[in-house]
Amino acid sequence: MNQTPQQALAAAARARGVALSALSRMLGRNQAYLGQFVNRGSPRVLPERERRMLADFLAIDEAVLGAPPPSSEPVSVPWLAVQAAAGVGQVADEQLLRHERLPRAALRGAGVTPEAASVIAVTGDSMAPTLKDGDRLLVDQANRQIAARGGIYVVRRGEAVVVKRLVPDGDTVEIRSDNPLWPVERVPLAEIAVIGRATLLLRRL
């Protein structure tokens, strides 16, 4: 007998020995959130991001939590209006956005929802050999919290946009370049605005 998403979630939580209230807090919701979903059907459908987080944590197929069947249709992803300089920074301008069609599976594999996805071009060599001049990056604009272990992010500093490896350290952040010829900078967190995390390298061979 097929389970409803509510029944599947409750069963998976019991099998893992974790309370629904704890899972709710993991999602950043109030502790009654998933209890209401299971017992009252509110919300009727879990948002994609929360569904994915729960499936990953509980080690279950996202489909049992109500994920729609995977679609083979490509996703139209907007380009950011500026290039991300792997160097001193590309000054933001008002270029018109264009779109690129990417496989839906590529976004799912990178953990990026279509609504949060964008593409940006890289210029310069400060992130070589990881990133090369002319590379394109899939950016997750929903992921703006710098990970404790660091990661590659697209960042705005004043009017300039750069792509760098960021490592947080209290109220400051280290801005690193993978090219050893470029120095490490340490600046207050308040001096930068994270546009999103680079999740997938799109390189034409």
PDB file of C-alpha atoms in Angstrom:
ATOM      1  CA  MET A   1       0.000   0.000   0.000  1.00  0.00           C
ATOM      2  CA  ASN A   2       1.380   3.375  -1.016  1.00  0.00           C
ATOM      3  CA  GLN A   3       2.011   5.844   1.769  1.00  0.00           C
ATOM      4  CA  THR A   4       1.089   9.486   1.654  1.00  0.00           C
ATOM      5  CA  PRO A   5       3.990  11.953   2.003  1.00  0.00           C
ATOM      6  CA  GLN A   6       2.795  12.616   5.559  1.00  0.00           C
ATOM      7  CA  GLN A   7       2.861   8.918   6.449  1.00  0.00           C
ATOM      8  CA  ALA A   8       6.242   8.439   4.765  1.00  0.00           C
ATOM      9  CA  LEU A   9       7.757  11.321   6.720  1.00  0.00           C
ATOM     10  CA  ALA A  10       6.370  10.106  10.039  1.00  0.00           C
ATOM     11  CA  ALA A  11       7.631   6.563   9.396  1.00  0.00           C
ATOM     12  CA  ALA A  12      11.090   7.727   8.334  1.00  0.00           C
ATOM     13  CA  ALA A  13      11.375   9.969  11.387  1.00  0.00           C
ATOM     14  CA  ARG A  14      10.426   7.087  13.682  1.00  0.00           C
ATOM     15  CA  ALA A  15      12.925   4.780  11.996  1.00  0.00           C
ATOM     16  CA  ARG A  16      15.654   7.376  12.446  1.00  0.00           C
ATOM     17  CA  GLY A  17      14.611   8.062  16.040  1.00  0.00           C
ATOM     18  CA  VAL A  18      14.196  11.777  15.530  1.00  0.00           C
ATOM     19  CA  ALA A  19      11.232  13.913  16.538  1.00  0.00           C
ATOM     20  CA  LEU A  20       9.266  15.930  14.022  1.00  0.00           C
ATOM     21  CA  SER A  21       9.888  19.005  16.164  1.00  0.00           C
ATOM     22  CA  ALA A  22      13.653  18.529  15.785  1.00  0.00           C
ATOM     23  CA  LEU A  23      13.293  18.150  12.025  1.00  0.00           C
ATOM     24  CA  SER A  24      11.198  21.322  11.957  1.00  0.00           C
ATOM     25  CA  ARG A  25      13.965  23.243  13.700  1.00  0.00           C
ATOM     26  CA  MET A  26      16.497  21.817  11.240  1.00  0.00           C
ATOM     27  CA  LEU A  27      14.444  23.418   8.473  1.00  0.00           C
ATOM     28  CA  GLY A  28      14.449  26.749  10.297  1.00  0.00           C
ATOM     29  CA  ARG A  29      10.753  26.458  11.099  1.00  0.00           C
ATOM     30  CA  ASN A  30       8.880  26.507  14.393  1.00  0.00           C
ATOM     31  CA  GLN A  31       8.810  23.148  16.152  1.00  0.00           C
ATOM     32  CA  ALA A  32       5.159  22.467  15.332  1.00  0.00           C
ATOM     33  CA  TYR A  33       5.634  22.875  11.556  1.00  0.00           C
ATOM     34  CA  LEU A  34       6.075  19.236  10.510  1.00  0.00           C
ATOM     35  CA  GLY A  35       3.638  18.000  13.124  1.00  0.00           C
ATOM     36  CA  GLN A  36       0.988  20.141  11.463  1.00  0.00           C
ATOM     37  CA  PHE A  37       2.022  18.830   8.055  1.00  0.00           C
ATOM     38  CA  VAL A  38       1.707  15.211   9.220  1.00  0.00           C
ATOM     39  CA  ASN A  39      -1.438  15.533  11.328  1.00  0.00           C
ATOM     40  CA  ARG A  40      -3.357  18.335   9.634  1.00  0.00           C
ATOM     41  CA  GLY A  41      -2.016  18.404   6.090  1.00  0.00           C
ATOM     42  CA  SER A  42      -0.798  21.983   6.450  1.00  0.00           C
ATOM     43  CA  PRO A  43       1.114  22.897   4.388  1.00  0.00           C
ATOM     44  CA  ARG A  44      -0.471  20.697   1.761  1.00  0.00           C
ATOM     45  CA  VAL A  45       2.848  20.259  -0.070  1.00  0.00           C
ATOM     46  CA  LEU A  46       6.349  20.680   1.334  1.00  0.00           C
ATOM     47  CA  PRO A  47       8.508  23.261  -0.473  1.00  0.00           C
ATOM     48  CA  GLU A  48      11.203  21.745  -2.685  1.00  0.00           C
ATOM     49  CA  ARG A  49      14.116  22.936  -0.534  1.00  0.00           C
ATOM     50  CA  GLU A  50      12.623  21.469   2.656  1.00  0.00           C
ATOM     51  CA  ARG A  51      11.681  18.248   0.905  1.00  0.00           C
ATOM     52  CA  ARG A  52      15.249  17.845  -0.318  1.00  0.00           C
ATOM     53  CA  MET A  53      16.746  18.563   3.111  1.00  0.00           C
ATOM     54  CA  LEU A  54      14.488  16.020   4.778  1.00  0.00           C
ATOM     55  CA  ALA A  55      15.160  13.365   2.138  1.00  0.00           C
ATOM     56  CA  ASP A  56      18.916  13.844   2.492  1.00  0.00           C
ATOM     57  CA  PHE A  57      18.808  13.739   6.297  1.00  0.00           C
ATOM     58  CA  LEU A  58      16.478  10.742   6.519  1.00  0.00           C
ATOM     59  CA  ALA A  59      18.163   8.913   3.617  1.00  0.00           C
ATOM     60  CA  ILE A  60      14.921   8.395   1.728  1.00  0.00           C
ATOM     61  CA  ASP A  61      13.791   9.068  -1.816  1.00  0.00           C
ATOM     62  CA  GLU A  62      12.467  12.585  -2.219  1.00  0.00           C
ATOM     63  CA  ALA A  63       9.611  11.180  -4.281  1.00  0.00           C
ATOM     64  CA  VAL A  64       7.986   9.613  -1.194  1.00  0.00           C
ATOM     65  CA  LEU A  65       7.745  13.108   0.315  1.00  0.00           C
ATOM     66  CA  GLY A  66       5.739  14.347  -2.637  1.00  0.00           C
ATOM     67  CA  ALA A  67       8.401  15.339  -5.163  1.00  0.00           C
ATOM     68  CA  PRO A  68       6.963  15.427  -8.699  1.00  0.00           C
ATOM     69  CA  PRO A  69       8.348  12.984 -11.265  1.00  0.00           C
ATOM     70  CA  PRO A  70      11.625  14.240 -12.727  1.00  0.00           C
ATOM     71  CA  SER A  71      11.207  16.226 -15.897  1.00  0.00           C
ATOM     72  CA  SER A  72      13.525  16.002 -18.867  1.00  0.00           C
ATOM     73  CA  GLU A  73      12.611  19.513 -19.954  1.00  0.00           C
ATOM     74  CA  PRO A  74      15.538  21.943 -19.669  1.00  0.00           C
ATOM     75  CA  VAL A  75      15.328  24.935 -17.354  1.00  0.00           C
ATOM     76  CA  SER A  76      15.711  28.493 -18.595  1.00  0.00           C
ATOM     77  CA  VAL A  77      18.274  30.057 -16.244  1.00  0.00           C
ATOM     78  CA  PRO A  78      18.998  33.811 -16.284  1.00  0.00           C
ATOM     79  CA  TRP A  79      22.494  35.175 -16.593  1.00  0.00           C
ATOM     80  CA  LEU A  80      23.504  37.687 -13.965  1.00  0.00           C
ATOM     81  CA  ALA A  81      23.821  41.154 -15.442  1.00  0.00           C
ATOM     82  CA  VAL A  82      27.566  41.364 -14.750  1.00  0.00           C
ATOM     83  CA  GLN A  83      30.631  39.208 -15.073  1.00  0.00           C
ATOM     84  CA  ALA A  84      32.343  37.961 -11.928  1.00  0.00           C
ATOM     85  CA  ALA A  85      35.962  38.931 -12.172  1.00  0.00           C
ATOM     86  CA  ALA A  86      38.462  36.420 -10.825  1.00  0.00           C
ATOM     87  CA  GLY A  87      40.703  39.358 -10.033  1.00  0.00           C
ATOM     88  CA  VAL A  88      40.218  42.880  -8.766  1.00  0.00           C
ATOM     89  CA  GLY A  89      36.532  43.037  -9.609  1.00  0.00           C
ATOM     90  CA  GLN A  90      34.234  43.748 -12.501  1.00  0.00           C
ATOM     91  CA  VAL A  91      32.268  46.968 -12.128  1.00  0.00           C
ATOM     92  CA  ALA A  92      28.560  46.272 -12.171  1.00  0.00           C
ATOM     93  CA  ASP A  93      26.648  47.675 -15.100  1.00  0.00           C
ATOM     94  CA  GLU A  94      23.147  47.556 -16.506  1.00  0.00           C
ATOM     95  CA  GLN A  95      23.605  44.953 -19.237  1.00  0.00           C
ATOM     96  CA  LEU A  96      20.424  43.186 -20.261  1.00  0.00           C
ATOM     97  CA  LEU A  97      19.946  39.710 -18.881  1.00  0.00           C
ATOM     98  CA  ARG A  98      19.847  36.768 -21.227  1.00  0.00           C
ATOM     99  CA  HIS A  99      18.927  33.180 -20.502  1.00  0.00           C
ATOM    100  CA  GLU A 100      20.585  29.807 -20.938  1.00  0.00           C
ATOM    101  CA  ARG A 101      18.755  26.510 -21.027  1.00  0.00           C
ATOM    102  CA  LEU A 102      20.314  23.952 -18.687  1.00  0.00           C
ATOM    103  CA  PRO A 103      19.362  20.328 -18.032  1.00  0.00           C
ATOM    104  CA  ARG A 104      17.005  20.064 -15.081  1.00  0.00           C
ATOM    105  CA  ALA A 105      19.074  17.121 -13.825  1.00  0.00           C
ATOM    106  CA  ALA A 106      22.150  19.355 -13.616  1.00  0.00           C
ATOM    107  CA  LEU A 107      20.343  21.762 -11.293  1.00  0.00           C
ATOM    108  CA  ARG A 108      19.015  18.938  -9.135  1.00  0.00           C
ATOM    109  CA  GLY A 109      22.461  17.368  -8.946  1.00  0.00           C
ATOM    110  CA  ALA A 110      23.896  20.683  -7.792  1.00  0.00           C
ATOM    111  CA  GLY A 111      21.105  21.103  -5.242  1.00  0.00           C
ATOM    112  CA  VAL A 112      19.840  24.325  -6.816  1.00  0.00           C
ATOM    113  CA  THR A 113      16.182  25.123  -7.367  1.00  0.00           C
ATOM    114  CA  PRO A 114      15.266  26.722 -10.714  1.00  0.00           C
ATOM    115  CA  GLU A 115      13.989  29.803  -8.893  1.00  0.00           C
ATOM    116  CA  ALA A 116      17.380  30.411  -7.223  1.00  0.00           C
ATOM    117  CA  ALA A 117      19.587  29.496 -10.186  1.00  0.00           C
ATOM    118  CA  SER A 118      21.564  31.932 -12.289  1.00  0.00           C
ATOM    119  CA  VAL A 119      24.625  31.802 -14.504  1.00  0.00           C
ATOM    120  CA  ILE A 120      27.598  34.143 -14.418  1.00  0.00           C
ATOM    121  CA  ALA A 121      30.736  34.407 -16.547  1.00  0.00           C
ATOM    122  CA  VAL A 122      34.252  34.466 -15.062  1.00  0.00           C
ATOM    123  CA  THR A 123      36.986  36.840 -16.172  1.00  0.00           C
ATOM    124  CA  GLY A 124      40.625  36.916 -15.083  1.00  0.00           C
ATOM    125  CA  ASP A 125      43.039  34.362 -13.664  1.00  0.00           C
ATOM    126  CA  SER A 126      43.068  34.833  -9.890  1.00  0.00           C
ATOM    127  CA  MET A 127      41.051  31.637  -9.360  1.00  0.00           C
ATOM    128  CA  ALA A 128      43.143  29.516 -11.739  1.00  0.00           C
ATOM    129  CA  PRO A 129      43.507  26.608 -12.070  1.00  0.00           C
ATOM    130  CA  THR A 130      40.092  25.993 -10.452  1.00  0.00           C
ATOM    131  CA  LEU A 131      38.366  28.604 -12.601  1.00  0.00           C
ATOM    132  CA  LYS A 132      39.571  29.868 -15.945  1.00  0.00           C
ATOM    133  CA  ASP A 133      38.864  33.038 -17.855  1.00  0.00           C
ATOM    134  CA  GLY A 134      35.665  32.459 -19.838  1.00  0.00           C
ATOM    135  CA  ASP A 135      34.233  29.775 -17.555  1.00  0.00           C
ATOM    136  CA  ARG A 136      30.590  29.960 -16.572  1.00  0.00           C
ATOM    137  CA  LEU A 137      29.305  29.233 -13.101  1.00  0.00           C
ATOM    138  CA  LEU A 138      25.928  28.034 -11.909  1.00  0.00           C
ATOM    139  CA  VAL A 139      25.146  30.207  -8.885  1.00  0.00           C
ATOM    140  CA  ASP A 140      22.736  29.308  -6.088  1.00  0.00           C
ATOM    141  CA  GLN A 141      21.358  32.665  -4.977  1.00  0.00           C
ATOM    142  CA  ALA A 142      19.464  30.986  -2.135  1.00  0.00           C
ATOM    143  CA  ASN A 143      22.788  29.945  -0.588  1.00  0.00           C
ATOM    144  CA  ARG A 144      24.325  33.152   0.747  1.00  0.00           C
ATOM    145  CA  GLN A 145      25.477  31.921   4.146  1.00  0.00           C
ATOM    146  CA  ILE A 146      29.240  31.355   4.013  1.00  0.00           C
ATOM    147  CA  ALA A 147      29.961  27.761   4.993  1.00  0.00           C
ATOM    148  CA  ALA A 148      32.174  27.249   8.041  1.00  0.00           C
ATOM    149  CA  ARG A 149      34.760  25.446   5.920  1.00  0.00           C
ATOM    150  CA  GLY A 150      34.546  28.034   3.182  1.00  0.00           C
ATOM    151  CA  GLY A 151      33.542  27.813  -0.446  1.00  0.00           C
ATOM    152  CA  ILE A 152      33.534  29.660  -3.746  1.00  0.00           C
ATOM    153  CA  TYR A 153      31.055  32.517  -3.846  1.00  0.00           C
ATOM    154  CA  VAL A 154      30.066  35.391  -6.102  1.00  0.00           C
ATOM    155  CA  VAL A 155      30.439  38.544  -4.043  1.00  0.00           C
ATOM    156  CA  ARG A 156      29.708  42.227  -4.453  1.00  0.00           C
ATOM    157  CA  ARG A 157      32.247  44.655  -2.946  1.00  0.00           C
ATOM    158  CA  GLY A 158      31.062  48.196  -3.451  1.00  0.00           C
ATOM    159  CA  GLU A 159      30.255  48.394  -7.154  1.00  0.00           C
ATOM    160  CA  ALA A 160      32.519  45.485  -8.114  1.00  0.00           C
ATOM    161  CA  VAL A 161      31.535  41.825  -8.458  1.00  0.00           C
ATOM    162  CA  VAL A 162      34.122  39.087  -7.898  1.00  0.00           C
ATOM    163  CA  VAL A 163      34.233  35.319  -7.586  1.00  0.00           C
ATOM    164  CA  LYS A 164      36.483  34.200  -4.740  1.00  0.00           C
ATOM    165  CA  ARG A 165      36.968  31.518  -2.143  1.00  0.00           C
ATOM    166  CA  LEU A 166      35.563  32.808   1.159  1.00  0.00           C
ATOM    167  CA  VAL A 167      36.453  31.487   4.611  1.00  0.00           C
ATOM    168  CA  PRO A 168      34.603  33.061   7.575  1.00  0.00           C
ATOM    169  CA  ASP A 169      36.437  33.996  10.752  1.00  0.00           C
ATOM    170  CA  GLY A 170      34.185  35.615  13.341  1.00  0.00           C
ATOM    171  CA  ASP A 171      33.144  39.067  12.157  1.00  0.00           C
ATOM    172  CA  THR A 172      35.632  38.968   9.297  1.00  0.00           C
ATOM    173  CA  VAL A 173      36.093  36.875   6.189  1.00  0.00           C
ATOM    174  CA  GLU A 174      39.201  35.755   4.351  1.00  0.00           C
ATOM    175  CA  ILE A 175      38.992  36.377   0.619  1.00  0.00           C
ATOM    176  CA  ARG A 176      41.272  33.879  -1.048  1.00  0.00           C
ATOM    177  CA  SER A 177      42.371  33.294  -4.618  1.00  0.00           C
ATOM    178  CA  ASP A 178      43.320  29.818  -5.814  1.00  0.00           C
ATOM    179  CA  ASN A 179      46.115  31.357  -7.867  1.00  0.00           C
ATOM    180  CA  PRO A 180      49.044  31.567  -5.370  1.00  0.00           C
ATOM    181  CA  LEU A 181      50.263  34.778  -7.004  1.00  0.00           C
ATOM    182  CA  TRP A 182      47.289  36.627  -5.537  1.00  0.00           C
ATOM    183  CA  PRO A 183      47.359  37.686  -1.861  1.00  0.00           C
ATOM    184  CA  VAL A 184      44.833  36.706   0.809  1.00  0.00           C
ATOM    185  CA  GLU A 185      42.634  39.554   2.037  1.00  0.00           C
ATOM    186  CA  ARG A 186      40.796  39.768   5.335  1.00  0.00           C
ATOM    187  CA  VAL A 187      37.882  42.179   5.490  1.00  0.00           C
ATOM    188  CA  PRO A 188      34.878  42.774   7.771  1.00  0.00           C
ATOM    189  CA  LEU A 189      31.832  40.758   6.752  1.00  0.00           C
ATOM    190  CA  ALA A 190      29.895  44.009   6.528  1.00  0.00           C
ATOM    191  CA  GLU A 191      32.041  45.089   3.574  1.00  0.00           C
ATOM    192  CA  ILE A 192      30.775  42.361   1.246  1.00  0.00           C
ATOM    193  CA  ALA A 193      27.403  41.167  -0.021  1.00  0.00           C
ATOM    194  CA  VAL A 194      27.236  37.512  -1.024  1.00  0.00           C
ATOM    195  CA  ILE A 195      25.217  37.083  -4.223  1.00  0.00           C
ATOM    196  CA  GLY A 196      25.301  33.293  -4.083  1.00  0.00           C
ATOM    197  CA  ARG A 197      27.454  30.201  -3.936  1.00  0.00           C
ATOM    198  CA  ALA A 198      29.044  28.741  -7.065  1.00  0.00           C
ATOM    199  CA  THR A 199      27.750  25.178  -7.243  1.00  0.00           C
ATOM    200  CA  LEU A 200      28.636  23.957 -10.730  1.00  0.00           C
ATOM    201  CA  LEU A 201      31.342  24.757 -13.247  1.00  0.00           C
ATOM    202  CA  LEU A 202      30.047  25.046 -16.811  1.00  0.00           C
ATOM    203  CA  ARG A 203      33.142  24.822 -18.981  1.00  0.00           C
ATOM    204  CA  ARG A 204      33.095  24.427 -22.723  1.00  0.00           C
ATOM    205  CA  LEU A 205      35.855  22.036 -23.786  1.00  0.00           C
TER     206      LEU A 205
END
